[in-house]
Short mmCIF file of C-alpha atoms and ligand atoms in Angstrom, two decimals:
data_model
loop_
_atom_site.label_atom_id
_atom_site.label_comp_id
_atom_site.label_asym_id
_atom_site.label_seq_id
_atom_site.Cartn_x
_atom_site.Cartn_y
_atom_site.Cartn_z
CA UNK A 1 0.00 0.00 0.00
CA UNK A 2 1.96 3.27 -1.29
CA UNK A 3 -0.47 5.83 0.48
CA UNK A 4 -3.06 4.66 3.75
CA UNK A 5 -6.01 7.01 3.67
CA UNK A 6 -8.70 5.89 6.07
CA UNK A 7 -12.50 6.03 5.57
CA UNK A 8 -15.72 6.38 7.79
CA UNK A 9 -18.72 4.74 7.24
CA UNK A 10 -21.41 5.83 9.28
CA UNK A 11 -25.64 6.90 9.04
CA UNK A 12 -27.41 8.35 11.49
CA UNK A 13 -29.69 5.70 10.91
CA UNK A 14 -27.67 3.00 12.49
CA UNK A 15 -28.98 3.44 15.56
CA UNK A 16 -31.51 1.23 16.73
CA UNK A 17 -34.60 2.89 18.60
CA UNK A 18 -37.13 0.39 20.25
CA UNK A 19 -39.07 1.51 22.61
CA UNK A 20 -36.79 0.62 25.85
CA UNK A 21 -35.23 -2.46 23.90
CA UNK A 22 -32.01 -0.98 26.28
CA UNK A 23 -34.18 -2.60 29.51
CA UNK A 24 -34.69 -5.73 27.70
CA UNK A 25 -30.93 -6.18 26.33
CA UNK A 26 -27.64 -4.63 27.96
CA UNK A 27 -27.42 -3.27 24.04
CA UNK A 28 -27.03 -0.09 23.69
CA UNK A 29 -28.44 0.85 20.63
CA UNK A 30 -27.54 4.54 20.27
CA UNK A 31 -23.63 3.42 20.51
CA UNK A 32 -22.88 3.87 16.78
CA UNK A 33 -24.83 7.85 16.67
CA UNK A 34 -22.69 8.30 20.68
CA UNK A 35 -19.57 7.48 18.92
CA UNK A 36 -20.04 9.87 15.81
CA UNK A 37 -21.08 12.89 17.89
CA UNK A 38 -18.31 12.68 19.92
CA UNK A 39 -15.87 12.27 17.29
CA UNK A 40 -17.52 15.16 15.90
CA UNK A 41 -16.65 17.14 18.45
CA UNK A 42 -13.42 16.14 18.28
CA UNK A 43 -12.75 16.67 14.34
CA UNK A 44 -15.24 19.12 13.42
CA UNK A 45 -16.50 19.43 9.69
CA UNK A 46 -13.23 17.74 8.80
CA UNK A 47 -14.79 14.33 9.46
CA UNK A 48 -17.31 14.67 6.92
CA UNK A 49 -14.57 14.45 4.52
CA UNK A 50 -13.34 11.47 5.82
CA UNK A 51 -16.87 9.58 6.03
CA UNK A 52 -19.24 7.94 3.55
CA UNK A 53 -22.52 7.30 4.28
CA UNK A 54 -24.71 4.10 2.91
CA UNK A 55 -27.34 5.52 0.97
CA UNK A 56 -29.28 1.78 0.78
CA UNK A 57 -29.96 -0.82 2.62
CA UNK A 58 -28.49 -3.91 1.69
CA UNK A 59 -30.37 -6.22 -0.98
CA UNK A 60 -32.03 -9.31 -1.24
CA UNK A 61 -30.01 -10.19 -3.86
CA UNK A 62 -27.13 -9.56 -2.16
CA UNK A 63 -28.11 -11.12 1.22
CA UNK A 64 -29.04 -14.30 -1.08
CA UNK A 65 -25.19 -14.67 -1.76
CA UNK A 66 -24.62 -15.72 2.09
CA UNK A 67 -28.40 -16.87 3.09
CA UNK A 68 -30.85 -19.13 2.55
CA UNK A 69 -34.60 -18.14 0.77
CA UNK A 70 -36.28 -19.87 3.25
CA UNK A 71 -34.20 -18.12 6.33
CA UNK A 72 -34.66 -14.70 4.54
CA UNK A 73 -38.18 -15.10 4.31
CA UNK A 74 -38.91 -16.43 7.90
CA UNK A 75 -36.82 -13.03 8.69
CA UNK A 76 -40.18 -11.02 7.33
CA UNK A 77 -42.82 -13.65 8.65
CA UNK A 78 -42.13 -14.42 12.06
CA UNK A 79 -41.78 -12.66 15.55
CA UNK A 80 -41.53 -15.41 17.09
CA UNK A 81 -38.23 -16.41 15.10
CA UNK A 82 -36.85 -12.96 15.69
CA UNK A 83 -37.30 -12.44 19.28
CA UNK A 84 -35.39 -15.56 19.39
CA UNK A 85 -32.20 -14.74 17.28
CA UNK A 86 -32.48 -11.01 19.02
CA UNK A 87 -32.38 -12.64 22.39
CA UNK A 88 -35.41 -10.79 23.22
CA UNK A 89 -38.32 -13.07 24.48
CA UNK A 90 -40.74 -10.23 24.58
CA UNK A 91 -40.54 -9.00 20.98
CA UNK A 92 -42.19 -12.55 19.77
CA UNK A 93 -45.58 -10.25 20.56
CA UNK A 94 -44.59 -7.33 18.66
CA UNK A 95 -45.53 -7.52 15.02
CA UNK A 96 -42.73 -8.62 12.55
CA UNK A 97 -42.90 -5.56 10.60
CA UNK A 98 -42.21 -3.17 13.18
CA UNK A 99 -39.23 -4.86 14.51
CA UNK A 100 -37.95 -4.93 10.73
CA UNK A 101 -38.66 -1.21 10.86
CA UNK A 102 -36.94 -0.35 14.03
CA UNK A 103 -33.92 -3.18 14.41
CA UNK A 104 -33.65 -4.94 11.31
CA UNK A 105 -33.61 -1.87 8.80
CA UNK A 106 -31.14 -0.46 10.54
CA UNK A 107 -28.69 -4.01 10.60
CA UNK A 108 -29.52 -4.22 6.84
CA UNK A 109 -28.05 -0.66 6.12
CA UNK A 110 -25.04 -1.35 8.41
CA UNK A 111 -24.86 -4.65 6.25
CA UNK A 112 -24.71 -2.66 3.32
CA UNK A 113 -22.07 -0.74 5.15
CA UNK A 114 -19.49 -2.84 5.83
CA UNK A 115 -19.71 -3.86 2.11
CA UNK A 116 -18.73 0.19 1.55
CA UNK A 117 -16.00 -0.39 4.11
CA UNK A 118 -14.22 -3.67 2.39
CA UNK A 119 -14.52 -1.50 -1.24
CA UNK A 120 -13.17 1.60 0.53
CA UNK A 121 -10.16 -0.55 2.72
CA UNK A 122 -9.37 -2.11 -1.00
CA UNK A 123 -8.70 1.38 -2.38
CA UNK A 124 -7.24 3.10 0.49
CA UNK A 125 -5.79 0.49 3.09
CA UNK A 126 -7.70 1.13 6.41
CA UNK A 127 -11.57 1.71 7.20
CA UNK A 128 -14.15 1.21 9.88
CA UNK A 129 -17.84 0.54 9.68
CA UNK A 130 -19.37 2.79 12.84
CA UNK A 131 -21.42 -0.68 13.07
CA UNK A 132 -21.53 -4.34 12.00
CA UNK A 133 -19.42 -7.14 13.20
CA UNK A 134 -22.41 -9.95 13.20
CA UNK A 135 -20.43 -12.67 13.47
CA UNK A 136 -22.85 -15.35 14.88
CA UNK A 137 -25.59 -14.91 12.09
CA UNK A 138 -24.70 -18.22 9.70
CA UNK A 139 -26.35 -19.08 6.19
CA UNK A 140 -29.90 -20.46 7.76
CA UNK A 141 -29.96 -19.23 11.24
CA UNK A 142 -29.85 -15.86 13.09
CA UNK A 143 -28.43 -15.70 16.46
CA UNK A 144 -26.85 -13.82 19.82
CA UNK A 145 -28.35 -10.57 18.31
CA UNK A 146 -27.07 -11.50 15.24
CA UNK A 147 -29.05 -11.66 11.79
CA UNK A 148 -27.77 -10.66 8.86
CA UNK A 149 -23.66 -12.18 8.34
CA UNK A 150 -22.35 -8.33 7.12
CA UNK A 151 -19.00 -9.82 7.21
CA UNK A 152 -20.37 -12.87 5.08
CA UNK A 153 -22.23 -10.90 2.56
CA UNK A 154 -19.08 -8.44 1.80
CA UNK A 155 -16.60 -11.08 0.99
CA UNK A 156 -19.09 -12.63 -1.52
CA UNK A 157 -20.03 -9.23 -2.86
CA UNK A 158 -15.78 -8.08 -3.56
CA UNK A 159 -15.89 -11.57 -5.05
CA UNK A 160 -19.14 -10.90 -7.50
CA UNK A 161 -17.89 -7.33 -8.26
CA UNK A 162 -14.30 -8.65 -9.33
CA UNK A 163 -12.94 -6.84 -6.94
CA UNK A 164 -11.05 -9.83 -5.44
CA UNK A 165 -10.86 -13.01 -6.87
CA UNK A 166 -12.75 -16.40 -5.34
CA UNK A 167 -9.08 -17.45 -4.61
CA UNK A 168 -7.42 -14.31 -3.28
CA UNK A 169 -7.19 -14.77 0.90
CA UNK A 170 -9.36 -13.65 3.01
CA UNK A 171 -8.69 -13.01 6.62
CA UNK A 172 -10.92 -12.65 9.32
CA UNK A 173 -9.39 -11.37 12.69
CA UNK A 174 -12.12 -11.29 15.70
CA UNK A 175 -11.07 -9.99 18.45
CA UNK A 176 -14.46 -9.48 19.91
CA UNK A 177 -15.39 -11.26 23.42
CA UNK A 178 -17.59 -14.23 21.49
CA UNK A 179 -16.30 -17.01 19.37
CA UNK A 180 -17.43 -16.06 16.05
CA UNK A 181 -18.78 -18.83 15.41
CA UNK A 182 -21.26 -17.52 12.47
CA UNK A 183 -18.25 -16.39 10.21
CA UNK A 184 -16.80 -19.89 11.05
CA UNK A 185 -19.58 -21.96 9.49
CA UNK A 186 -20.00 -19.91 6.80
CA UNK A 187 -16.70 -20.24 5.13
CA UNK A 188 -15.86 -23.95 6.83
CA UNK A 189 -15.39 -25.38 3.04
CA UNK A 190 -13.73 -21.98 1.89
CA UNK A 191 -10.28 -22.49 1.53
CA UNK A 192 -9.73 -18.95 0.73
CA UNK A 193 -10.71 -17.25 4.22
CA UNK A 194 -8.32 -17.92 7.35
CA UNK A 195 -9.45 -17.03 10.51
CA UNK A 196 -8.01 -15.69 13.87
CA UNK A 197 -10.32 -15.91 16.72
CA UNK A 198 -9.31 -14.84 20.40
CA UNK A 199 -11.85 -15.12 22.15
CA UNK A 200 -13.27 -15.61 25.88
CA UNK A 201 -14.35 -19.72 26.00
CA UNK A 202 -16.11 -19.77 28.96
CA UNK A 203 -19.50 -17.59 27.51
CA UNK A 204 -21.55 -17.85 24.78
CA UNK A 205 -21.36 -19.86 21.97
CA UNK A 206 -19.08 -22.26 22.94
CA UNK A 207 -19.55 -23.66 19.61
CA UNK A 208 -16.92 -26.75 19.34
CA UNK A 209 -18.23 -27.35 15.78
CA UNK A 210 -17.75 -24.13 14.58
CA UNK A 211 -14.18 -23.84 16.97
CA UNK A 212 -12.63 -26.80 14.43
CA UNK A 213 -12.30 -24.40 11.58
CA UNK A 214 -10.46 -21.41 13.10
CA UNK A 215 -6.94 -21.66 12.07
CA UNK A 216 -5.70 -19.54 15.41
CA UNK A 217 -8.18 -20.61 17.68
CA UNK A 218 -7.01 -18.77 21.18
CA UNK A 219 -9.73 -19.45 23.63
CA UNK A 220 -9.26 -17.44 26.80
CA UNK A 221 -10.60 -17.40 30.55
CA UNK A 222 -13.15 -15.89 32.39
CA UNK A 223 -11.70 -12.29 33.59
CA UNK A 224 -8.58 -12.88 31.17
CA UNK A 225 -6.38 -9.53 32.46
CA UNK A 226 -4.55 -6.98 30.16
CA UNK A 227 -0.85 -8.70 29.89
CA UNK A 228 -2.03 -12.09 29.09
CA UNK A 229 -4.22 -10.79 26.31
CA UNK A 230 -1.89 -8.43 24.87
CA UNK A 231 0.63 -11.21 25.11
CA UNK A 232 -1.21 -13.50 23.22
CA UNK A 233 -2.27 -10.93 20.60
CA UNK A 234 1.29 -10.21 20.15
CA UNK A 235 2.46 -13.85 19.80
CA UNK A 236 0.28 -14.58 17.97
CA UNK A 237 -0.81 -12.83 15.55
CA UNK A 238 2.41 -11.89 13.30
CA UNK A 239 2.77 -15.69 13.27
CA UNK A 240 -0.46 -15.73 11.52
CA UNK A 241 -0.08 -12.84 8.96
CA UNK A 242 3.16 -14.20 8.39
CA UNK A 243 1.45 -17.45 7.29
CA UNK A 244 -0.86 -15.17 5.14
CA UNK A 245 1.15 -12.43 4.13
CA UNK A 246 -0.24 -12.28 0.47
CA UNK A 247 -4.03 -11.56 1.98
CA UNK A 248 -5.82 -9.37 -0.31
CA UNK A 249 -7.74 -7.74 2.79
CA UNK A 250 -8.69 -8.43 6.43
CA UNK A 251 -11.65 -8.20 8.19
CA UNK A 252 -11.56 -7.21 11.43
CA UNK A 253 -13.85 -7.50 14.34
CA UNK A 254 -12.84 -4.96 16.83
CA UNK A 255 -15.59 -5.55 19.61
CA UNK A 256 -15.14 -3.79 22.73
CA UNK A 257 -16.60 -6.18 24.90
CA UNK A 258 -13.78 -7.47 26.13
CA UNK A 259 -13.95 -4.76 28.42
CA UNK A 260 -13.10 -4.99 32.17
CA UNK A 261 -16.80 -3.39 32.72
CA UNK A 262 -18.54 -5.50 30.20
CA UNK A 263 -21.59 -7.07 31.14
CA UNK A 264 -21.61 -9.88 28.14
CA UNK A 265 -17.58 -10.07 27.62
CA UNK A 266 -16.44 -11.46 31.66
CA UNK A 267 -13.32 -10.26 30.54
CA UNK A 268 -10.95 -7.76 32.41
CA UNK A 269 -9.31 -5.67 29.70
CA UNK A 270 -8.54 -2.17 30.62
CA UNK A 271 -9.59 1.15 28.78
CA UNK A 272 -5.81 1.17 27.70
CA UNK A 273 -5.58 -2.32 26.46
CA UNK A 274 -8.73 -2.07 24.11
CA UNK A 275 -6.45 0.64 22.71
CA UNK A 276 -3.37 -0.77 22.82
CA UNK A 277 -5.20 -3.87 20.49
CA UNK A 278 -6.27 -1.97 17.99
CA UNK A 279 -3.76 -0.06 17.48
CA UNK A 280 -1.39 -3.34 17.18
CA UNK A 281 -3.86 -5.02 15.15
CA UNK A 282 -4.24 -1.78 12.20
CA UNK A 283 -0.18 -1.49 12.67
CA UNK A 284 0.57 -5.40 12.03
CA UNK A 285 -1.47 -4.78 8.87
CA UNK A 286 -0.19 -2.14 7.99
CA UNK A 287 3.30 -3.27 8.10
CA UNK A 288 2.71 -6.57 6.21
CA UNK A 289 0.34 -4.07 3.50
CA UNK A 290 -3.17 -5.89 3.86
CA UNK A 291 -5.73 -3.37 3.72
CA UNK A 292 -8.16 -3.62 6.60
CA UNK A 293 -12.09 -3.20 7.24
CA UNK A 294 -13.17 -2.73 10.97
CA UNK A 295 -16.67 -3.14 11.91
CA UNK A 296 -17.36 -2.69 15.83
CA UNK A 297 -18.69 -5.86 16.91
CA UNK A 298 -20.00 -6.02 20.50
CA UNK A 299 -19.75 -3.99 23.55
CA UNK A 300 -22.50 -3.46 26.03
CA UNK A 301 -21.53 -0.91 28.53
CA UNK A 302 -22.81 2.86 28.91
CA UNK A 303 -19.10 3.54 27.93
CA UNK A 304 -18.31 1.12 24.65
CA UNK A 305 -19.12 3.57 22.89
CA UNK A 306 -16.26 5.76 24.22
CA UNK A 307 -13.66 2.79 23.75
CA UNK A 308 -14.41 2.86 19.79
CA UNK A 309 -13.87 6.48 20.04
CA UNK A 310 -10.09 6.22 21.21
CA UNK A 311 -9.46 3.94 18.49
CA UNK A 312 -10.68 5.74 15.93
CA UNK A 313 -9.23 9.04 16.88
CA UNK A 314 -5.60 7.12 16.69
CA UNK A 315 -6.77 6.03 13.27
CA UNK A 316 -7.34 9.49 11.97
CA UNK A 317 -4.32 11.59 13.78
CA UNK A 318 -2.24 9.02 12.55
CA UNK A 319 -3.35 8.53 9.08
CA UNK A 320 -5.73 10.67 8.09
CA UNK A 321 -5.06 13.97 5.87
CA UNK A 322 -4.82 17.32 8.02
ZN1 ZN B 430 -19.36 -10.14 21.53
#
């Protein structure tokens, strides 16, 4: 990569408004719009230069390349389904077309973009989606507040557009709290994608099936602290890349749940060591030149949203135009 020039994507429509859903879910759904204002603040009108906004939803046709008809279309049928997959017991009494209007609608345009984010880290080198990270949605089945695979859907749509070829390597590295076990079963016959998982083992999924086709599978323990992580991470993960340094791009799941606070994550990584991950993650990248897509992934405190704020601001001082 001769020249790194990071880009945004972000709507004010990511946000997901549902009547209290915030009581029923440790969610908060106003993260992605918390994390823009106070970058905002931060950057002025200069971040509108560095930000594109999705001006769609995602497609049927282009959720069809990753999911089933007959998942799809229990997606727009049944409540009952979607409280389920949303981990919401209560919303199996709400109609299904409000909860499409007020939580699906908005996963479908993040969907759409972290497509806009793999284009945009294939031109410039480095980009985050203010959103996404779904990684325990699979081809037929929605799950852990997961529906739509964004990840998934992106790969198969750089592949479509030509923009990558079916066997140029893919890597996913999720660093969120969960196993992603979604992104696993989706590309377990695809030879193409390698995958780096570190996550916590002792939560949700524990998915042993889906744990067989991570290539660095680094399952850690309950209340895992910041010097074991980072040493891990660092270990780790250069071993990988080096194994893949010809990767036409990485995805990379930067959820902040890991966080000591975290009510979902039951690990004990400090303010500073989310930091100090990401930043090693985008640099290791950097240095071997594989252009990299972040989506945000989990992270369920009052303050996640502050978290993804640090880590972009050290993407932007650092690489983005003055
Ligand atoms: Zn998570």
């Amino acid at each position: 990569m001769s020249r790194i020039k990071p880009t945004l994507i972000f709507s004010h429509k990511y946000n997901i408004h549902f009547f209290g859903i915030e009581k029923l879910h440790p969610f908060d759904g106003c993260k992605y719009g918390r994390a823009w204002k106070e970058l905002k603040n931060i950057f002025g009108e200069n971040l509108d230069n560095w930000t594109k906004c999705p001006e769609r939803e995602v497609s049927s046709n282009e959720l069809s390349t990753v999911h089933t008809k007959i998942y799809l279309s229990e997606l727009i049928t049944n409540s009952q389904y979607l409280s389920k997959a949303l981990e919401i017991p209560p919303l199996a009494l709400v109609p299904y077309k409000l909860i499409d209007r007020t939580v699906l609608s908005p996963m479908r345009l993040a969907t759409r973009g972290t497509i806009m984010a793999a284009e945009a880290a294939l031109e410039d080198g480095i980009s985050v989606n203010l959103s996404g990270g779904y990684h325990h949605a699979s081809r037929k089945k929605g799950e852990g507040f997961c529906i739509y695979s964004d990840i998934g859907v992106a790969v198969y749509e750089l592949r479509q557009s030509g923009k990558i070829k079916s066997d140029d390597k893919v890597l996913m590295i999720d660093l969120d709290a969960h196993q992603g076990n979604g992104i696993a079963r989706i590309f377990d016959e695809d030879k193409s994608v390698f995958i780096f998982d570190m996550y916590n083992k002792d939560i949700y999924p524990k998915d042993l099936w889906a744990r067989k086709r991570i290539n660095t599978d680094i399952p850690l323990n309950y209340g895992t602290k910041d010097s074991v992580y980072i040493d891990n991470l660092k270990r780790e993960l250069p071993l990988f890349l080096k194994n893949q340094r010809d990767a036409k791009i990485a995805f990379y799941n930067a959820g902040t749940d890991i966080y000591e606070k975290d009510p979902l994550g039951k690990l004990s990584i400090s303010k500073q060591g989310v930091l100090e991950r990401d930043k090693f993650v985008l640099n290791s990248l950097i240095d071997f030149g594989i252009p990299c897509a972040m989506v945000l992934g989990g992270g369920y405190t009052k303050e996640s949203y502050e978290l993804v704020v640090d880590s972009i601001c050290y993407i932007l001082k650092t690489w983005a135009d003055k």
